[in-house]
PDB file of C-alpha atoms and ligand atoms in Angstrom:
ATOM      1  CA  MET Y  15      99.662-113.669  76.085  1.00  0.00           C
ATOM      2  CA  ILE Y  16     101.722-115.636  73.304  1.00  0.00           C
ATOM      3  CA  ALA Y  17     105.043-117.037  73.710  1.00  0.00           C
ATOM      4  CA  VAL Y  18     106.776-118.994  71.846  1.00  0.00           C
ATOM      5  CA  LEU Y  19     109.401-122.177  72.819  1.00  0.00           C
ATOM      6  CA  ARG Y  20     112.308-123.061  71.332  1.00  0.00           C
ATOM      7  CA  LEU Y  21     113.978-126.492  71.369  1.00  0.00           C
ATOM      8  CA  GLY Y  22     117.072-128.074  70.957  1.00  0.00           C
ATOM      9  CA  HIS Y  23     118.917-124.662  69.320  1.00  0.00           C
ATOM     10  CA  ARG Y  24     122.736-125.968  68.285  1.00  0.00           C
ATOM     11  CA  VAL Y  25     125.524-123.148  67.944  1.00  0.00           C
ATOM     12  CA  GLY Y  26     126.658-122.798  64.763  1.00  0.00           C
ATOM     13  CA  ARG Y  27     123.976-125.319  62.730  1.00  0.00           C
ATOM     14  CA  ASP Y  28     120.522-123.410  63.396  1.00  0.00           C
ATOM     15  CA  VAL Y  29     121.938-119.707  64.048  1.00  0.00           C
ATOM     16  CA  ARG Y  30     119.641-118.604  61.445  1.00  0.00           C
ATOM     17  CA  ILE Y  31     116.789-120.697  61.696  1.00  0.00           C
ATOM     18  CA  THR Y  32     116.276-120.155  65.331  1.00  0.00           C
ATOM     19  CA  THR Y  33     116.512-116.255  64.419  1.00  0.00           C
ATOM     20  CA  HIS Y  34     114.057-115.934  61.615  1.00  0.00           C
ATOM     21  CA  ILE Y  35     111.901-117.135  64.802  1.00  0.00           C
ATOM     22  CA  CYS Y  36     112.467-114.931  67.076  1.00  0.00           C
ATOM     23  CA  LEU Y  37     111.430-112.211  63.975  1.00  0.00           C
ATOM     24  CA  ALA Y  38     108.554-114.551  62.491  1.00  0.00           C
ATOM     25  CA  ALA Y  39     107.278-114.702  65.990  1.00  0.00           C
ATOM     26  CA  ARG Y  40     107.728-111.368  66.909  1.00  0.00           C
ATOM     27  CA  ALA Y  41     106.420-110.127  63.238  1.00  0.00           C
ATOM     28  CA  LEU Y  42     103.550-111.640  63.763  1.00  0.00           C
ATOM     29  CA  GLY Y  43     102.331-111.684  67.057  1.00  0.00           C
ATOM     30  CA  ALA Y  44     103.572-112.973  69.383  1.00  0.00           C
ATOM     31  CA  GLU Y  45     105.454-111.381  72.627  1.00  0.00           C
ATOM     32  CA  LYS Y  46     108.105-113.448  73.761  1.00  0.00           C
ATOM     33  CA  VAL Y  47     110.707-116.612  72.572  1.00  0.00           C
ATOM     34  CA  PHE Y  48     112.323-118.784  75.376  1.00  0.00           C
ATOM     35  CA  LEU Y  49     115.780-120.799  74.109  1.00  0.00           C
ATOM     36  CA  SER Y  50     116.891-124.050  75.019  1.00  0.00           C
ATOM     37  CA  GLY Y  51     119.283-125.990  74.005  1.00  0.00           C
ATOM     38  CA  GLU Y  52     123.317-124.352  73.503  1.00  0.00           C
ATOM     39  CA  LYS Y  53     123.237-120.555  75.204  1.00  0.00           C
ATOM     40  CA  ASP Y  54     123.821-118.185  72.382  1.00  0.00           C
ATOM     41  CA  GLU Y  55     124.112-114.571  73.204  1.00  0.00           C
ATOM     42  CA  SER Y  56     124.208-113.898  69.355  1.00  0.00           C
ATOM     43  CA  VAL Y  57     120.578-114.360  68.983  1.00  0.00           C
ATOM     44  CA  ILE Y  58     119.589-112.996  71.802  1.00  0.00           C
ATOM     45  CA  LYS Y  59     121.883-109.901  70.674  1.00  0.00           C
ATOM     46  CA  SER Y  60     119.898-109.450  67.124  1.00  0.00           C
ATOM     47  CA  ILE Y  61     116.900-109.934  68.019  1.00  0.00           C
ATOM     48  CA  GLU Y  62     117.324-106.503  70.580  1.00  0.00           C
ATOM     49  CA  GLY Y  63     119.044-105.627  67.727  1.00  0.00           C
ATOM     50  CA  VAL Y  64     115.498-105.579  66.245  1.00  0.00           C
ATOM     51  CA  VAL Y  65     113.459-104.625  68.996  1.00  0.00           C
ATOM     52  CA  LYS Y  66     115.483-101.328  69.390  1.00  0.00           C
ATOM     53  CA  ARG Y  67     114.944-100.341  65.808  1.00  0.00           C
ATOM     54  CA  TRP Y  68     111.837-101.461  64.598  1.00  0.00           C
ATOM     55  CA  GLY Y  69     109.748-101.249  67.896  1.00  0.00           C
ATOM     56  CA  GLY Y  70     106.927-103.178  69.604  1.00  0.00           C
ATOM     57  CA  ARG Y  71     107.103-105.213  73.188  1.00  0.00           C
ATOM     58  CA  PHE Y  72     109.160-108.680  72.742  1.00  0.00           C
ATOM     59  CA  GLU Y  73     111.854-110.241  74.337  1.00  0.00           C
ATOM     60  CA  VAL Y  74     114.300-113.450  74.014  1.00  0.00           C
ATOM     61  CA  GLU Y  75     115.048-115.173  77.047  1.00  0.00           C
ATOM     62  CA  TYR Y  76     117.517-118.405  77.070  1.00  0.00           C
ATOM     63  CA  ARG Y  77     116.718-120.976  79.662  1.00  0.00           C
ATOM     64  CA  LYS Y  78     118.236-123.978  79.593  1.00  0.00           C
ATOM     65  CA  ASP Y  79     115.296-126.393  80.697  1.00  0.00           C
ATOM     66  CA  TRP Y  80     112.713-125.927  79.077  1.00  0.00           C
ATOM     67  CA  ARG Y  81     110.473-128.808  81.365  1.00  0.00           C
ATOM     68  CA  ALA Y  82     110.876-126.230  83.692  1.00  0.00           C
ATOM     69  CA  VAL Y  83     109.510-122.996  80.964  1.00  0.00           C
ATOM     70  CA  MET Y  84     106.740-125.860  80.013  1.00  0.00           C
ATOM     71  CA  LYS Y  85     105.509-126.607  83.571  1.00  0.00           C
ATOM     72  CA  GLY Y  86     105.738-122.624  84.723  1.00  0.00           C
ATOM     73  CA  TRP Y  87     103.659-121.545  81.646  1.00  0.00           C
ATOM     74  CA  LYS Y  88     100.019-119.842  83.214  1.00  0.00           C
ATOM     75  CA  GLY Y  89      98.040-121.271  80.382  1.00  0.00           C
ATOM     76  CA  LYS Y  90      98.059-123.700  77.539  1.00  0.00           C
ATOM     77  CA  THR Y  91     100.677-125.722  76.296  1.00  0.00           C
ATOM     78  CA  VAL Y  92     100.759-126.260  71.625  1.00  0.00           C
ATOM     79  CA  HIS Y  93     103.666-128.014  70.408  1.00  0.00           C
ATOM     80  CA  LEU Y  94     104.109-128.128  67.065  1.00  0.00           C
ATOM     81  CA  THR Y  95     104.303-131.028  65.207  1.00  0.00           C
ATOM     82  CA  MET Y  96     103.416-133.041  61.814  1.00  0.00           C
ATOM     83  CA  TYR Y  97     101.884-136.063  63.575  1.00  0.00           C
ATOM     84  CA  GLY Y  98      99.182-133.996  65.689  1.00  0.00           C
ATOM     85  CA  GLU Y  99      95.913-133.092  65.296  1.00  0.00           C
ATOM     86  CA  PRO Y 100      95.145-130.997  62.141  1.00  0.00           C
ATOM     87  CA  LEU Y 101      95.218-127.554  63.021  1.00  0.00           C
ATOM     88  CA  ASN Y 102      92.226-126.691  61.056  1.00  0.00           C
ATOM     89  CA  ASP Y 103      89.939-128.912  63.893  1.00  0.00           C
ATOM     90  CA  LYS Y 104      91.274-126.975  66.754  1.00  0.00           C
ATOM     91  CA  LEU Y 105      91.590-123.477  65.401  1.00  0.00           C
ATOM     92  CA  GLY Y 106      88.601-122.777  68.325  1.00  0.00           C
ATOM     93  CA  ILE Y 107      89.029-124.088  70.906  1.00  0.00           C
ATOM     94  CA  LEU Y 108      92.458-122.410  70.691  1.00  0.00           C
ATOM     95  CA  ARG Y 109      91.545-119.000  69.548  1.00  0.00           C
ATOM     96  CA  LYS Y 110      89.537-119.052  73.598  1.00  0.00           C
ATOM     97  CA  GLU Y 111      92.923-119.719  74.689  1.00  0.00           C
ATOM     98  CA  LYS Y 112      94.332-115.945  75.945  1.00  0.00           C
ATOM     99  CA  ASP Y 113      97.841-117.566  77.487  1.00  0.00           C
ATOM    100  CA  LEU Y 114      99.639-119.617  74.747  1.00  0.00           C
ATOM    101  CA  LEU Y 115     103.024-121.265  74.492  1.00  0.00           C
ATOM    102  CA  VAL Y 116     103.456-122.273  71.495  1.00  0.00           C
ATOM    103  CA  ILE Y 117     106.501-125.495  71.361  1.00  0.00           C
ATOM    104  CA  VAL Y 118     108.449-125.501  68.933  1.00  0.00           C
ATOM    105  CA  GLY Y 119     111.166-128.246  67.943  1.00  0.00           C
ATOM    106  CA  ALA Y 120     115.100-128.725  65.904  1.00  0.00           C
ATOM    107  CA  GLU Y 121     116.069-132.277  65.023  1.00  0.00           C
ATOM    108  CA  LYS Y 122     113.968-134.140  67.402  1.00  0.00           C
ATOM    109  CA  VAL Y 123     111.338-133.188  69.624  1.00  0.00           C
ATOM    110  CA  PRO Y 124     111.329-135.625  73.550  1.00  0.00           C
ATOM    111  CA  SER Y 125     108.634-137.816  73.532  1.00  0.00           C
ATOM    112  CA  GLU Y 126     108.053-136.123  76.695  1.00  0.00           C
ATOM    113  CA  VAL Y 127     106.860-132.798  74.775  1.00  0.00           C
ATOM    114  CA  TYR Y 128     104.193-135.356  72.551  1.00  0.00           C
ATOM    115  CA  ARG Y 129     102.905-136.387  75.738  1.00  0.00           C
ATOM    116  CA  ASN Y 130     103.050-133.134  78.026  1.00  0.00           C
ATOM    117  CA  ALA Y 131     101.387-130.791  75.601  1.00  0.00           C
ATOM    118  CA  ASN Y 132      97.657-129.818  76.455  1.00  0.00           C
ATOM    119  CA  PHE Y 133      98.207-130.068  72.061  1.00  0.00           C
ATOM    120  CA  ASN Y 134     100.002-131.416  69.489  1.00  0.00           C
ATOM    121  CA  ILE Y 135      99.354-129.285  66.651  1.00  0.00           C
ATOM    122  CA  SER Y 136     100.149-130.079  62.838  1.00  0.00           C
ATOM    123  CA  VAL Y 137     100.223-126.942  59.976  1.00  0.00           C
ATOM    124  CA  SER Y 138     100.104-130.244  57.561  1.00  0.00           C
ATOM    125  CA  GLY Y 139     100.623-134.030  57.714  1.00  0.00           C
ATOM    126  CA  GLN Y 140     103.896-133.010  55.490  1.00  0.00           C
ATOM    127  CA  PRO Y 141     107.083-132.230  57.130  1.00  0.00           C
ATOM    128  CA  HIS Y 142     108.525-129.092  56.932  1.00  0.00           C
ATOM    129  CA  SER Y 143     109.734-125.877  58.863  1.00  0.00           C
ATOM    130  CA  GLU Y 144     109.610-125.033  62.257  1.00  0.00           C
ATOM    131  CA  VAL Y 145     109.226-121.163  60.723  1.00  0.00           C
ATOM    132  CA  ALA Y 146     106.763-121.957  58.615  1.00  0.00           C
ATOM    133  CA  ALA Y 147     104.445-124.441  61.440  1.00  0.00           C
ATOM    134  CA  LEU Y 148     104.908-120.488  63.567  1.00  0.00           C
ATOM    135  CA  ALA Y 149     103.842-118.533  60.699  1.00  0.00           C
ATOM    136  CA  VAL Y 150     101.537-120.798  59.005  1.00  0.00           C
ATOM    137  CA  PHE Y 151      99.951-121.178  62.964  1.00  0.00           C
ATOM    138  CA  LEU Y 152      99.947-117.625  64.475  1.00  0.00           C
ATOM    139  CA  ASP Y 153      98.202-116.360  60.686  1.00  0.00           C
ATOM    140  CA  ARG Y 154      95.745-118.568  61.457  1.00  0.00           C
ATOM    141  CA  LEU Y 155      95.004-117.564  64.879  1.00  0.00           C
ATOM    142  CA  PHE Y 156      95.380-114.137  64.503  1.00  0.00           C
ATOM    143  CA  GLU Y 157      93.120-114.592  61.372  1.00  0.00           C
ATOM    144  CA  GLY Y 158      94.960-112.523  59.620  1.00  0.00           C
ATOM    145  CA  LYS Y 159      94.843-109.609  62.014  1.00  0.00           C
ATOM    146  CA  GLU Y 160      98.705-109.310  63.233  1.00  0.00           C
ATOM    147  CA  LEU Y 161      99.596-108.172  59.866  1.00  0.00           C
ATOM    148  CA  GLU Y 162      97.970-104.518  60.746  1.00  0.00           C
ATOM    149  CA  LYS Y 163      99.818-104.592  63.991  1.00  0.00           C
ATOM    150  CA  ARG Y 164     101.925-101.137  64.880  1.00  0.00           C
ATOM    151  CA  PHE Y 165     104.926-101.679  66.510  1.00  0.00           C
ATOM    152  CA  SER Y 166     105.083 -99.153  69.555  1.00  0.00           C
ATOM    153  CA  GLY Y 167     108.357 -96.571  70.520  1.00  0.00           C
ATOM    154  CA  ALA Y 168     109.709 -97.839  66.696  1.00  0.00           C
ATOM    155  CA  LYS Y 169     112.406 -95.785  65.147  1.00  0.00           C
ATOM    156  CA  LEU Y 170     112.441 -97.482  61.723  1.00  0.00           C
ATOM    157  CA  ARG Y 171     109.090 -97.821  59.404  1.00  0.00           C
ATOM    158  CA  ILE Y 172     108.449 -98.970  56.250  1.00  0.00           C
ATOM    159  CA  VAL Y 173     105.727 -96.460  54.074  1.00  0.00           C
ATOM    160  CA  PRO Y 174     104.430 -99.287  51.921  1.00  0.00           C
ATOM    161  CA  GLN Y 175     105.662 -98.448  48.014  1.00  0.00           C
ATOM    162  CA  ALA Y 176     103.599 -99.857  44.646  1.00  0.00           C
ATOM    163  CA  HIS Y 177     107.522-100.082  43.539  1.00  0.00           C
ATOM    164  CA  GLY Y 178     110.905 -99.472  45.566  1.00  0.00           C
ATOM    165  CA  LYS Y 179     111.660 -98.941  49.336  1.00  0.00           C
ATOM    166  CA  LEU Y 180     110.717 -96.186  51.280  1.00  0.00           C
ATOM    167  CA  ILE Y 181     111.460 -96.070  55.302  1.00  0.00           C
ATOM    168  CA  GLU Y 182     110.692 -93.452  57.789  1.00  0.00           C
ATOM    169  CA  GLU Y 183     113.171 -92.646  60.479  1.00  0.00           C
ATOM    170  CA  ARG Y 184     112.836 -90.766  64.055  1.00  0.00           C
TER     171      ARG Y 184
HETATM  172  N1  SAM V 226     111.143-135.680  62.642  1.00  0.00           N
HETATM  173  C1  SAM V 226     111.360-133.842  63.383  1.00  0.00           C
HETATM  174  C2  SAM V 226     110.785-134.539  64.690  1.00  0.00           C
HETATM  175  O1  SAM V 226     111.191-135.422  65.453  1.00  0.00           O
HETATM  176  O2  SAM V 226     109.240-133.981  64.769  1.00  0.00           O
HETATM  177  C3  SAM V 226     110.562-133.194  62.786  1.00  0.00           C
HETATM  178  C4  SAM V 226     111.762-131.555  62.354  1.00  0.00           C
HETATM  179  S1  SAM V 226     111.702-130.349  62.095  1.00  0.00           S
HETATM  180  C5  SAM V 226     112.832-129.920  61.350  1.00  0.00           C
HETATM  181  C6  SAM V 226     111.518-128.931  63.010  1.00  0.00           C
HETATM  182  C7  SAM V 226     110.546-128.701  63.603  1.00  0.00           C
HETATM  183  O3  SAM V 226     109.474-128.401  62.671  1.00  0.00           O
HETATM  184  C8  SAM V 226     109.392-129.754  64.192  1.00  0.00           C
HETATM  185  O4  SAM V 226     110.151-130.197  65.708  1.00  0.00           O
HETATM  186  C9  SAM V 226     108.315-129.381  64.394  1.00  0.00           C
HETATM  187  O5  SAM V 226     107.961-128.470  65.474  1.00  0.00           O
HETATM  188  C10 SAM V 226     108.146-128.149  62.811  1.00  0.00           C
HETATM  189  N2  SAM V 226     107.367-128.833  62.477  1.00  0.00           N
HETATM  190  C11 SAM V 226     107.731-129.506  60.869  1.00  0.00           C
HETATM  191  N3  SAM V 226     106.715-129.859  59.633  1.00  0.00           N
HETATM  192  C12 SAM V 226     105.456-129.335  60.653  1.00  0.00           C
HETATM  193  C13 SAM V 226     104.417-129.757  60.309  1.00  0.00           C
HETATM  194  N4  SAM V 226     104.408-130.207  59.335  1.00  0.00           N
HETATM  195  N5  SAM V 226     103.901-129.515  61.226  1.00  0.00           N
HETATM  196  C14 SAM V 226     103.747-128.572  63.069  1.00  0.00           C
HETATM  197  N6  SAM V 226     104.702-128.539  63.188  1.00  0.00           N
HETATM  198  C15 SAM V 226     105.913-128.802  61.814  1.00  0.00           C
END
């Protein structure tokens, strides 16, 4: 199982980017997001609505205590940071793991996260965004196969078109 831990959510300021973390995580093969920082029902509700309409198994859970999430995780923990080891160098060992907790930050990530994560991984050594870092990480981890994932129980499904939009409703 691949889960994501989103650190340091701030109500108001981070709503859009935290929602995008959850959407990208779901679309690209993760099964769960732990939200930490300030509690924000609006993000959780909006993702629950997406899951209801677009299907699949995906959950968002608020956990104030991110240390407990890291400590309690049964597999390996991977902190995404531009200061970490290059993703391409570590893909081989990461792909062998069954359960990964992928940690992404907001403004300032506590040094404890750098110390305690099993891996600190950079998605290029340039500053960019947690959504981009997560998306590239998942895509590389799954080697692009996540793009073909089927979402069971969906009420809505896109019928791919060369031009225009077609949605099938069930
Ligand atoms: N200077 C901040 C810090 O203390 O890490 C960077 C904050 S950045 C806006 C928010 C998050 O995006 C980071 O915590 C990290 O998870 C992710 N991120 C940004 N650039 C990254 C990169 N090149 N590789 C991996 N993750 C990155």
